[in-house]
mmCIF file of C-alpha atoms in Angstrom:
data_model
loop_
_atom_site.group_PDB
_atom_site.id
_atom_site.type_symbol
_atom_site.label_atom_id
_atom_site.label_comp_id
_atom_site.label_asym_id
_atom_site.label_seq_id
_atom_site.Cartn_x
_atom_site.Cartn_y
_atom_site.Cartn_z
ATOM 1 C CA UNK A 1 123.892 -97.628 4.721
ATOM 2 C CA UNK A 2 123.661 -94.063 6.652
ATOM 3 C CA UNK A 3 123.934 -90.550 4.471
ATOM 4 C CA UNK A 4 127.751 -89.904 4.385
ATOM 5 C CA UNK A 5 128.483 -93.796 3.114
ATOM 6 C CA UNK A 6 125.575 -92.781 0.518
ATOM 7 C CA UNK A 7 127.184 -89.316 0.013
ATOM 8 C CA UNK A 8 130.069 -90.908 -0.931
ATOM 9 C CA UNK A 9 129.086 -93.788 -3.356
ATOM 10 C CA UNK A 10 127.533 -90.709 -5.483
ATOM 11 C CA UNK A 11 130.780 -88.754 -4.813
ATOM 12 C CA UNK A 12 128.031 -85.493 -3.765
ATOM 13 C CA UNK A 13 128.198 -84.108 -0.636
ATOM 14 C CA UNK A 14 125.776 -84.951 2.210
ATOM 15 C CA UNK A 15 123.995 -82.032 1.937
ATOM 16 C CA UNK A 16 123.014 -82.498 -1.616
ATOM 17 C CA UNK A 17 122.251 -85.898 -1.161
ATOM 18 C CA UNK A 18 119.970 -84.604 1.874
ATOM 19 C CA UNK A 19 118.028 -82.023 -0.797
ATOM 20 C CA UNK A 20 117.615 -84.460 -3.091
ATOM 21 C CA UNK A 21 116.201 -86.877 -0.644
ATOM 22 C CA UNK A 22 114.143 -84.514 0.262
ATOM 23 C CA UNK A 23 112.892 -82.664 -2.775
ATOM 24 C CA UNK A 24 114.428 -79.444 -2.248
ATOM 25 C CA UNK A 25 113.873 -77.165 -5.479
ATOM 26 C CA UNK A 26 117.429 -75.858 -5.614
ATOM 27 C CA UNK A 27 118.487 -79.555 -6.511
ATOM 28 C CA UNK A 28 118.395 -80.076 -10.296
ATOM 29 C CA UNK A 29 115.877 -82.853 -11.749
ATOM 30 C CA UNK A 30 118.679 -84.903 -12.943
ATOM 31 C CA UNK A 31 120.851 -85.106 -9.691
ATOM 32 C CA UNK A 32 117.684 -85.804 -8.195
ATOM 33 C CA UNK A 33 116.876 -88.987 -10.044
ATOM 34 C CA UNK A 34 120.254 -89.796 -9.904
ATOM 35 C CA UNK A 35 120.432 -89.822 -5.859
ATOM 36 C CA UNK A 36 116.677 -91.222 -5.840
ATOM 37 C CA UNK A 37 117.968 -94.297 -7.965
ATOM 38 C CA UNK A 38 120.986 -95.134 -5.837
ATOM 39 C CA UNK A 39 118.981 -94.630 -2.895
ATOM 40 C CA UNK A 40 116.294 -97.576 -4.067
ATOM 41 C CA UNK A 41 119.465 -99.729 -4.881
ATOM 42 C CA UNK A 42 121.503 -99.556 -1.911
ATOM 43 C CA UNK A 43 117.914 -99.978 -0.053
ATOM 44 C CA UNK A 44 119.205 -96.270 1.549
ATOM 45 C CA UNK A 45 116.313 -95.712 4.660
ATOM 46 C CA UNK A 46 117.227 -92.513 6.400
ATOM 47 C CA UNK A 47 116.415 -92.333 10.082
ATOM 48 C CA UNK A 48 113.512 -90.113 10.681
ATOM 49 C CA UNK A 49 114.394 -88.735 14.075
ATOM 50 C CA UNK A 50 117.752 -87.329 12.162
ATOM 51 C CA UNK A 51 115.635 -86.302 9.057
ATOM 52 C CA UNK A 52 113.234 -84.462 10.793
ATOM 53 C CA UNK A 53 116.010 -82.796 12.740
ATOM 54 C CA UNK A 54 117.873 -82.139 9.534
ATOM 55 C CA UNK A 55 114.952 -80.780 7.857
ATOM 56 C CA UNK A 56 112.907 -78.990 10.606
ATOM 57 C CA UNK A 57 110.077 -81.131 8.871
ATOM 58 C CA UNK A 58 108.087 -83.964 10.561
ATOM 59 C CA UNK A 59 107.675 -85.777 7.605
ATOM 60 C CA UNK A 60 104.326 -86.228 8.276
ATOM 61 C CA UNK A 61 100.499 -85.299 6.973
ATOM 62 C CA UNK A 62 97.411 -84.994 9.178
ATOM 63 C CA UNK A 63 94.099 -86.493 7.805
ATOM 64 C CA UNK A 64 91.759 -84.961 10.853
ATOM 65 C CA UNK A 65 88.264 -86.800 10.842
ATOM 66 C CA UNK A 66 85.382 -85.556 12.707
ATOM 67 C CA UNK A 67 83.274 -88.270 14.616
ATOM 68 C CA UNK A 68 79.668 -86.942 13.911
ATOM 69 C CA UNK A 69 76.353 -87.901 14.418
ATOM 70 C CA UNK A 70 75.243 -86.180 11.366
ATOM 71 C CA UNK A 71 78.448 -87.062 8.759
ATOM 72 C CA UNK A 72 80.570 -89.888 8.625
ATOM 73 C CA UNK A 73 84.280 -89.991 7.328
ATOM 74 C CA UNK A 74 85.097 -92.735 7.473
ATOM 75 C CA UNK A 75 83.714 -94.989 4.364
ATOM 76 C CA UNK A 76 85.167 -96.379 0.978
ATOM 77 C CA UNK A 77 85.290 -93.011 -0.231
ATOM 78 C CA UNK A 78 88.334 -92.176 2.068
ATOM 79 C CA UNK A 79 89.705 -94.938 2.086
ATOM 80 C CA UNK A 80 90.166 -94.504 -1.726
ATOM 81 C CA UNK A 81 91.242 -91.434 -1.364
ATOM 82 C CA UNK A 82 93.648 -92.046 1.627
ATOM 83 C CA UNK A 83 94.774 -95.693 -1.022
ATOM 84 C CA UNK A 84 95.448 -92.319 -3.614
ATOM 85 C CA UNK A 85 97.387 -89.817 -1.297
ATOM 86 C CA UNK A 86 99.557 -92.464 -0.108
ATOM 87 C CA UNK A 87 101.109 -93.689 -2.759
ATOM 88 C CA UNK A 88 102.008 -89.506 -3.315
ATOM 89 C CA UNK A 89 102.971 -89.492 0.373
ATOM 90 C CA UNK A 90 105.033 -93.088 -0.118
ATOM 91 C CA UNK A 91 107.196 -91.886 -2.525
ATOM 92 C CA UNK A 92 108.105 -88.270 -0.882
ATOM 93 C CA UNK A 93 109.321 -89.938 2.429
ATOM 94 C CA UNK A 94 105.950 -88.806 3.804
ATOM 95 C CA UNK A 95 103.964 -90.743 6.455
ATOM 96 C CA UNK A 96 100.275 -90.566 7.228
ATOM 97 C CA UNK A 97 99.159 -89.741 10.983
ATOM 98 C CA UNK A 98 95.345 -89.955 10.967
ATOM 99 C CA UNK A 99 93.123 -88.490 13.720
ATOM 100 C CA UNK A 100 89.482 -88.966 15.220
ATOM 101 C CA UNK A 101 88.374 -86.220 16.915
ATOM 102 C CA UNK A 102 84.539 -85.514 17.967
ATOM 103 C CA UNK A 103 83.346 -82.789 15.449
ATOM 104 C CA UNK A 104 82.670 -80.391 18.795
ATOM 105 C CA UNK A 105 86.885 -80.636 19.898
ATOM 106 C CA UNK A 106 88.023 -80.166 16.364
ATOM 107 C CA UNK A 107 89.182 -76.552 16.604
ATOM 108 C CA UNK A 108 91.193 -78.045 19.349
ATOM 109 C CA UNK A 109 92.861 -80.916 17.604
ATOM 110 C CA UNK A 110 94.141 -78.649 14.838
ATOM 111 C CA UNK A 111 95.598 -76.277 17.603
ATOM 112 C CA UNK A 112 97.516 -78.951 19.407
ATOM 113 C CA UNK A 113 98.727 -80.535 16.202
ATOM 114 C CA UNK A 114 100.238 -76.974 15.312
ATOM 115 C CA UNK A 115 101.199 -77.306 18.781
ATOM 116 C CA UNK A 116 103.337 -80.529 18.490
ATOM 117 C CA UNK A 117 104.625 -80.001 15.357
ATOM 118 C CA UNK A 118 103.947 -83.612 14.310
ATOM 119 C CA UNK A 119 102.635 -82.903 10.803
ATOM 120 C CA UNK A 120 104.231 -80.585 8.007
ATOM 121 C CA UNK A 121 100.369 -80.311 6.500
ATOM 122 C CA UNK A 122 96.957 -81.183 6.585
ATOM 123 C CA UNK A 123 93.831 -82.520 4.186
ATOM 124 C CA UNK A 124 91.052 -80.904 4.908
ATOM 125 C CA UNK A 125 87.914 -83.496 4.331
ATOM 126 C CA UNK A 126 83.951 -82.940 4.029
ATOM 127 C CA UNK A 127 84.007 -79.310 3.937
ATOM 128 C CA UNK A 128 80.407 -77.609 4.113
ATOM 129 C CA UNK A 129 79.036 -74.472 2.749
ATOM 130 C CA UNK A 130 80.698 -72.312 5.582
ATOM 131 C CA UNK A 131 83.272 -73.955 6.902
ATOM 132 C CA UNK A 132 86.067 -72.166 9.754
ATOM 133 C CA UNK A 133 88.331 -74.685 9.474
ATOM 134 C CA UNK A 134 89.816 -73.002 6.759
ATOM 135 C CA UNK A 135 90.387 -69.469 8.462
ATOM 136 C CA UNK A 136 91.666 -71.857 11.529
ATOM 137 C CA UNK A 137 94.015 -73.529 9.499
ATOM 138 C CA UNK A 138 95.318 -69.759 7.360
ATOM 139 C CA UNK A 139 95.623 -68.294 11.169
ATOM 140 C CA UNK A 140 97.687 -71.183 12.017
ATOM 141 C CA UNK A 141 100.056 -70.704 9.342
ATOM 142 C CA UNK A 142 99.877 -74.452 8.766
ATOM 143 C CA UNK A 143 100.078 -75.833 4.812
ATOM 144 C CA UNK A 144 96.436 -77.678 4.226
ATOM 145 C CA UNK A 145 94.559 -78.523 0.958
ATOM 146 C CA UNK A 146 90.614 -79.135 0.604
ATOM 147 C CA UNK A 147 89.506 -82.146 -0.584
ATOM 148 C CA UNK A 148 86.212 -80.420 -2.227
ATOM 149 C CA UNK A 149 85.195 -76.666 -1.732
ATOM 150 C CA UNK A 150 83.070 -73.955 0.866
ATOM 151 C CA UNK A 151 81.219 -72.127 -1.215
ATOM 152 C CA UNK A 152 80.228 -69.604 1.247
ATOM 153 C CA UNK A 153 84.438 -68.747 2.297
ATOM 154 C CA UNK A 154 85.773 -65.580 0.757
ATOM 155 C CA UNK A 155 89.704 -66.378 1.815
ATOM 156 C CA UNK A 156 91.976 -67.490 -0.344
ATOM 157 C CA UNK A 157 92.860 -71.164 0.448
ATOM 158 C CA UNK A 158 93.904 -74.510 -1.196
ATOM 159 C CA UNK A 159 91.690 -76.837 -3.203
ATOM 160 C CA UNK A 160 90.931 -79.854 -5.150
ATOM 161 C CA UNK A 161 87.072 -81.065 -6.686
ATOM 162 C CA UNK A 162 85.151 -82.502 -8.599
ATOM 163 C CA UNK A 163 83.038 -80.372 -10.959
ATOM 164 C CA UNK A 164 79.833 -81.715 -9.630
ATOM 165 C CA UNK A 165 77.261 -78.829 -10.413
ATOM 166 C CA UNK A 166 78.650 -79.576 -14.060
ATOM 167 C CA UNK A 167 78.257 -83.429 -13.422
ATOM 168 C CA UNK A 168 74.303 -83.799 -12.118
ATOM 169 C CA UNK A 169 73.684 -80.790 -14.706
ATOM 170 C CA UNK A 170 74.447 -83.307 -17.582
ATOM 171 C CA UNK A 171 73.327 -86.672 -15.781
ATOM 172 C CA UNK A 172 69.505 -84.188 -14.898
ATOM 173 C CA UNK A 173 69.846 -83.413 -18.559
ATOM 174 C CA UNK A 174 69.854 -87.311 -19.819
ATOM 175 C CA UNK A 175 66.865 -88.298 -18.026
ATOM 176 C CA UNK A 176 65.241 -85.228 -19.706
ATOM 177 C CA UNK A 177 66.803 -86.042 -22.848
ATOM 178 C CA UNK A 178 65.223 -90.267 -22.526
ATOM 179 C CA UNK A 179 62.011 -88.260 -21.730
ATOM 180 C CA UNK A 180 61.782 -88.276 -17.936
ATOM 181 C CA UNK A 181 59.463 -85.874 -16.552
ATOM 182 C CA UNK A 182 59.325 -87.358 -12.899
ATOM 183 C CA UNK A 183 63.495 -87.204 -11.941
ATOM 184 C CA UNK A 184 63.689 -87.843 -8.358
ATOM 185 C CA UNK A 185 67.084 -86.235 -6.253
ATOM 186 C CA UNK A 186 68.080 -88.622 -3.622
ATOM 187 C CA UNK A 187 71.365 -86.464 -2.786
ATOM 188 C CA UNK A 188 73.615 -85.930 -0.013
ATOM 189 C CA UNK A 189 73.144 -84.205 3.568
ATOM 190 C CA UNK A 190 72.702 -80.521 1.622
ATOM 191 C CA UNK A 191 74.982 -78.649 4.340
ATOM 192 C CA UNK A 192 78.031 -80.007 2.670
ATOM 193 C CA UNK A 193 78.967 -78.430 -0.052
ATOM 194 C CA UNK A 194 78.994 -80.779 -3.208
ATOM 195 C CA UNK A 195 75.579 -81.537 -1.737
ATOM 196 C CA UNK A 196 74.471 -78.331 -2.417
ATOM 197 C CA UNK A 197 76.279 -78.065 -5.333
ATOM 198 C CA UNK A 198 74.512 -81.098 -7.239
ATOM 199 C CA UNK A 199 71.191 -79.641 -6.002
ATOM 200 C CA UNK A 200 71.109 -76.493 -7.678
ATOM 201 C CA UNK A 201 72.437 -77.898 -10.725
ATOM 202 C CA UNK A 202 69.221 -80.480 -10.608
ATOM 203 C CA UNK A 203 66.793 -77.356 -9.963
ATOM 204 C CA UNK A 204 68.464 -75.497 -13.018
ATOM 205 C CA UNK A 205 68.430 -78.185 -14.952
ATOM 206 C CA UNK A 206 64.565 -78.867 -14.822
ATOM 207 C CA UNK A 207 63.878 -75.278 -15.047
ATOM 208 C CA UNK A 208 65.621 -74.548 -17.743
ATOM 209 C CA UNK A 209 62.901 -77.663 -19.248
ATOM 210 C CA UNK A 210 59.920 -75.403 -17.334
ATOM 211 C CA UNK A 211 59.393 -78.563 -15.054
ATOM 212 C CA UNK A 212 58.156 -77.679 -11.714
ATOM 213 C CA UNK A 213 59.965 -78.806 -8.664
ATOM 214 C CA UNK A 214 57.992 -81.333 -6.741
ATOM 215 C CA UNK A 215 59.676 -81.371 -3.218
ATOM 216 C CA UNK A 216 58.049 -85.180 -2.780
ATOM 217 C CA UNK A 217 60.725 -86.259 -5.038
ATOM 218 C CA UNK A 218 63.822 -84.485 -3.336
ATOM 219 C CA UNK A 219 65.790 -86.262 -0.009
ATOM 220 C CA UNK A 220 68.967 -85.024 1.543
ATOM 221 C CA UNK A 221 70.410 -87.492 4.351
ATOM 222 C CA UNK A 222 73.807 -89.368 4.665
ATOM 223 C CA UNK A 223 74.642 -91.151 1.762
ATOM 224 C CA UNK A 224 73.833 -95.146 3.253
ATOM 225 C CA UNK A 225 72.389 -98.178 1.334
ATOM 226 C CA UNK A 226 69.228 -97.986 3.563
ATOM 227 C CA UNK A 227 68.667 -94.091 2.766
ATOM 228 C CA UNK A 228 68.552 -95.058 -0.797
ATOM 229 C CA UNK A 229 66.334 -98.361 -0.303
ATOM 230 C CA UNK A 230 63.731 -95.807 2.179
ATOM 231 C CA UNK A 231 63.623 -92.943 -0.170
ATOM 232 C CA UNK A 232 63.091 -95.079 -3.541
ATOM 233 C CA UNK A 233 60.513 -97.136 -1.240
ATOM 234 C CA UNK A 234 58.226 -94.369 -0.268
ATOM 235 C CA UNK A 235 58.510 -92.192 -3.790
ATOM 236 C CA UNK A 236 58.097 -95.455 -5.550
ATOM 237 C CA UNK A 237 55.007 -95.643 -3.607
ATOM 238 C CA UNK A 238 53.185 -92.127 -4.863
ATOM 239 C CA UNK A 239 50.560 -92.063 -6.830
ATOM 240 C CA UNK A 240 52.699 -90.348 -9.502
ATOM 241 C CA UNK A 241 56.051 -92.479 -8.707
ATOM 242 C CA UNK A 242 59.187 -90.983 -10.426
ATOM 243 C CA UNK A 243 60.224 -92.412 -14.209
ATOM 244 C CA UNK A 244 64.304 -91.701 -12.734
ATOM 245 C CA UNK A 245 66.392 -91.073 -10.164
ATOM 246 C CA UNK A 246 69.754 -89.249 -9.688
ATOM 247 C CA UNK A 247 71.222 -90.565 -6.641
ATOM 248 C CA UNK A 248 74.518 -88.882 -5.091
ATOM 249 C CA UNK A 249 76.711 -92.328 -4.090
ATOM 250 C CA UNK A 250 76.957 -95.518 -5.243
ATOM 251 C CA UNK A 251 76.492 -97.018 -2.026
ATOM 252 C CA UNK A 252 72.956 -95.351 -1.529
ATOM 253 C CA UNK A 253 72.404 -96.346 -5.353
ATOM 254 C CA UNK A 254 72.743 -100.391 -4.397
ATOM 255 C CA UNK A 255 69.346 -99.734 -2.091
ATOM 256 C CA UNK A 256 67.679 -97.604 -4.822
ATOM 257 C CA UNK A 257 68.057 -100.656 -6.606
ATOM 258 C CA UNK A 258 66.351 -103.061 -3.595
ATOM 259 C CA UNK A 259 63.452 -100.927 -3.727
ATOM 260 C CA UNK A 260 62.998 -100.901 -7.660
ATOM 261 C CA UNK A 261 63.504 -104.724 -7.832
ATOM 262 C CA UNK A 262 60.803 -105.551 -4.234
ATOM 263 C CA UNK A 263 58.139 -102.850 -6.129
ATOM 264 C CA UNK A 264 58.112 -105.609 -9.372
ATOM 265 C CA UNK A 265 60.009 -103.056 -11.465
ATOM 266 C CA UNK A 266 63.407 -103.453 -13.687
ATOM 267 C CA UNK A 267 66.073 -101.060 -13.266
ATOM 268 C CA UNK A 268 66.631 -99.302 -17.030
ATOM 269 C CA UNK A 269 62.963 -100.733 -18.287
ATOM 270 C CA UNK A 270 60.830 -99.231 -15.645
ATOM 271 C CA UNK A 271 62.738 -96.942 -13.746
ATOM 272 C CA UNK A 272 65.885 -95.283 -14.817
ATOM 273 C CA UNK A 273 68.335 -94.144 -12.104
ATOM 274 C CA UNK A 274 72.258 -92.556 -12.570
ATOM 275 C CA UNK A 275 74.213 -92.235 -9.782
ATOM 276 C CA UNK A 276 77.498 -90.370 -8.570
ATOM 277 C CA UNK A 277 79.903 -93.775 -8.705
ATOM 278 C CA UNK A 278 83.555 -92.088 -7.505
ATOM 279 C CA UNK A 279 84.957 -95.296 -9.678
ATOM 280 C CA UNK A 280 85.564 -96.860 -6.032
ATOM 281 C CA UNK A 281 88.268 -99.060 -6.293
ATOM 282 C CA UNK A 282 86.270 -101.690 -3.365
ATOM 283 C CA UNK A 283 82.722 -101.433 -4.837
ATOM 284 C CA UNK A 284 83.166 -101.453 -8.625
ATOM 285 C CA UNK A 285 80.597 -100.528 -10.943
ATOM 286 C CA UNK A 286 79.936 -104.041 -12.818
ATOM 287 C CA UNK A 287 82.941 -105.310 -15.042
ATOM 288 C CA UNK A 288 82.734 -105.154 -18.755
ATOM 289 C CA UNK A 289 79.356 -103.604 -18.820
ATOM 290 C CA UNK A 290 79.150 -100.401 -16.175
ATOM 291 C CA UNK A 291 75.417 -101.675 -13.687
ATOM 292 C CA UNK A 292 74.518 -98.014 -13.182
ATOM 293 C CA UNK A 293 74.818 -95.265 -15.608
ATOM 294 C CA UNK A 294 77.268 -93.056 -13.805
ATOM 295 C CA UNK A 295 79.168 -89.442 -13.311
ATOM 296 C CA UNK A 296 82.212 -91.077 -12.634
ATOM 297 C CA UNK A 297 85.200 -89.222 -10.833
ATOM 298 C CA UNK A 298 88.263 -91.066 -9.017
ATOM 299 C CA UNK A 299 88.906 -90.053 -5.627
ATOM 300 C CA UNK A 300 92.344 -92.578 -5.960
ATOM 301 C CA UNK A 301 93.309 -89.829 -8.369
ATOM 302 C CA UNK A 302 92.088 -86.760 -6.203
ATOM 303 C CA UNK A 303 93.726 -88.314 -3.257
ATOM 304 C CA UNK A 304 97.231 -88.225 -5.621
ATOM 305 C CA UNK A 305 97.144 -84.802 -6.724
ATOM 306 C CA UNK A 306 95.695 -83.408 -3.018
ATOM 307 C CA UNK A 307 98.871 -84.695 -1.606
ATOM 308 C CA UNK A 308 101.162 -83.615 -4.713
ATOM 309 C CA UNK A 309 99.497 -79.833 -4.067
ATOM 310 C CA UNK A 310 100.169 -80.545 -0.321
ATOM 311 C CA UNK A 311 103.300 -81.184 -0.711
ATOM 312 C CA UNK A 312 104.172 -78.268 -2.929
ATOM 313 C CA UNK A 313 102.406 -75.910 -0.817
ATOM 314 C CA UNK A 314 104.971 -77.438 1.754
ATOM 315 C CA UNK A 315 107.996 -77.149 -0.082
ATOM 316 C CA UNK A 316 107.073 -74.170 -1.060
ATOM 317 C CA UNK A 317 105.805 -71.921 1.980
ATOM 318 C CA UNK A 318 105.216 -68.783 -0.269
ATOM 319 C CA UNK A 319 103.224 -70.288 -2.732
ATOM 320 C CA UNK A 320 100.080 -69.229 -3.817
ATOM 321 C CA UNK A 321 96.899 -71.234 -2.988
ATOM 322 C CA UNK A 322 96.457 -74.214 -5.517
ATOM 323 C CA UNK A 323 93.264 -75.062 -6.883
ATOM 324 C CA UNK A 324 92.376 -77.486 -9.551
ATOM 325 C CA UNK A 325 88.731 -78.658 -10.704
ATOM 326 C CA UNK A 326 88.132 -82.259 -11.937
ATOM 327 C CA UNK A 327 85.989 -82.804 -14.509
ATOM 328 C CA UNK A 328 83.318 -86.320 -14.346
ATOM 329 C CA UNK A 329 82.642 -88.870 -17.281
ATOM 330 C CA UNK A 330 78.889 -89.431 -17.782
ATOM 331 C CA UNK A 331 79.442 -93.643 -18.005
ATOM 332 C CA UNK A 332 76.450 -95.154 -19.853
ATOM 333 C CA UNK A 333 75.626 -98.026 -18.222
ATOM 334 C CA UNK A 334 72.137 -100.556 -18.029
ATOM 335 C CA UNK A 335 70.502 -99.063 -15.335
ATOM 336 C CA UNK A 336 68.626 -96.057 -17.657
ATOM 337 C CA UNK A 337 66.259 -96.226 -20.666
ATOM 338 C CA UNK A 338 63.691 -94.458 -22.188
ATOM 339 C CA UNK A 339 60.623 -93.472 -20.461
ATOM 340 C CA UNK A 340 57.909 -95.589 -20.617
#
């Protein structure tokens, strides 16, 4: 079935067949459904070469990662996220064109894409502290959200996180609150910015206690299991070991566990440790009874409402920037206790 023999069933014209198709504001919600429901039952599939000439639009959205030696992309944590946005992009009529670019010829691979024309929009991942992708991206004049924040850019731009000063603020605060003195901080590489985030809410946090910062008990690397196992190894091994430990990823959680359990120490008796668990949908945090105690924040979910603000920003050229903050769960799970 082609758009006129559609047109036709629904006795609309083509064109607002066309608008409803593709989510055109001036079409009204119901004529929308209605079009949207005889589409799915006729098993309607417009052509995207005509679409895209139809709609000036490509129908498309750019996920750019940057091959680094110091950061990598491309983990569970996107591929929730990417699980997330798709299912927003899926129902739109909205394909995903992903690219790998070395992080030194990324200025380059936004300019061509802008170039070709082969995206209507981009998701901007990983952003750090300063981060000129986002005054590359406003020169361009091309729609883009940011999955996370730059703390240090003054320009208005688009954005989605998670609230995670608020979240290792309250997790610091537990450990203090079971009676941990010795919290160790086994966070992120601290140039991006949620990694710097989370570490100035785990300096105010024990300040506002009057406990000192002991920079033996603070790491900042990319987020692996073998990170975790090294750090929680080695402070494990001080002659005043830490009582907890607030870890920034699940993954690099798993190997402070390894080192707990190979020291002759239990996990919640011993040593207590929370960790950032992004409610993965690949690496779950136990079943009925949550492993780690956790600030829990889905990245499915942020991946669905990135590419809902995406695509608003898109239908919507004009639009103001978007931002929304997510707030974390503190999840009690078995991994803390009191200190002994």
């Amino acid at each position: 079935m082609n758009l006129k023999q559609l047109a036709e069933h629904l006795d609309l014209s083509q064109t607002t067949v066309s608008r409803a198709l593709n989510g055109y504001p001036e079409v009204s919600e119901k004529t929308r459904e209605k079009v949207l429901r005889a589409a799915r039952e006729l098993n309607y599939s417009p052509n995207a070469r005509a679409k895209g000439l139809a709609t000036g639009r490509a129908h498309a959205i750019g996920h750019v990662l940057p091959i680094s030696d110091q950061h990598e992309m491309v983990n569970p944590i996107f591929g929730d996220f990417i699980a997330g946005a798709g299912q927003t992009y899926s129902k739109a009529g909205y394909e995903v064109v992903i690219s790998l670019v070395d992080d030194k010829d990324e200025e380059q691979a936004y300019r061509s894409i802008r170039s070709r024309g082969n995206v209507d929009g981009i998701i901007v991942h990983g952003p750090r502290m300063t981060d000129g992708r986002i005054a590359l991206l406003t020169e361009l004049g091309l729609p883009f959200v940011v999955h996370g924040r730059a703390s240090q850019v003054s320009l208005p731009y688009s954005w989605l996180d998670t609230n995670n000063g608020r979240a290792f603020q309250r997790a610091t605060e537990f450990l203090l609150d079971l009676g941990h003195r010795r919290i160790a901080l086994i966070n992120g590489l601290e140039f991006m910015d949620f990694a710097h985030r989370r570490r100035v809410a785990y300096e105010a946090a024990l300040a506002d206690r009057g406990i000192a910062l002991d920079p033996a008990l603070m790491r900042s690397e990319e987020m692996t299991e073998i990170y975790g196992y090294r750090s929680a190894a080695e402070m494990l091994a001080l002659d005043t070991p830490p009582t907890g430990f607030l870890v920034s990823s699940m993954i690099t959680a798993i190997g402070v566990r390894r080192a707990i359990h190979e020291a002759g120490l239990e996990m919640g008796r011993d040593v207590s440790v929370i960790t950032h668990d992004d409610d993965l949908g690949y690496l779950r945090n136990g079943h009925d009874v949550p492993i780690f105690t956790a600030t829990r924040s889905s990245v499915r979910l942020a991946g669905m409402r990135a590419a809902e603000m995406l695509l608003e920003l898109i239908r919507n050229p004009a639009h103001a920037p978007l931002t929304q903050l997510m707030e974390a769960e503190l999840i009690i799970g078995s991994s803390t206790g009191p200190a002994q």
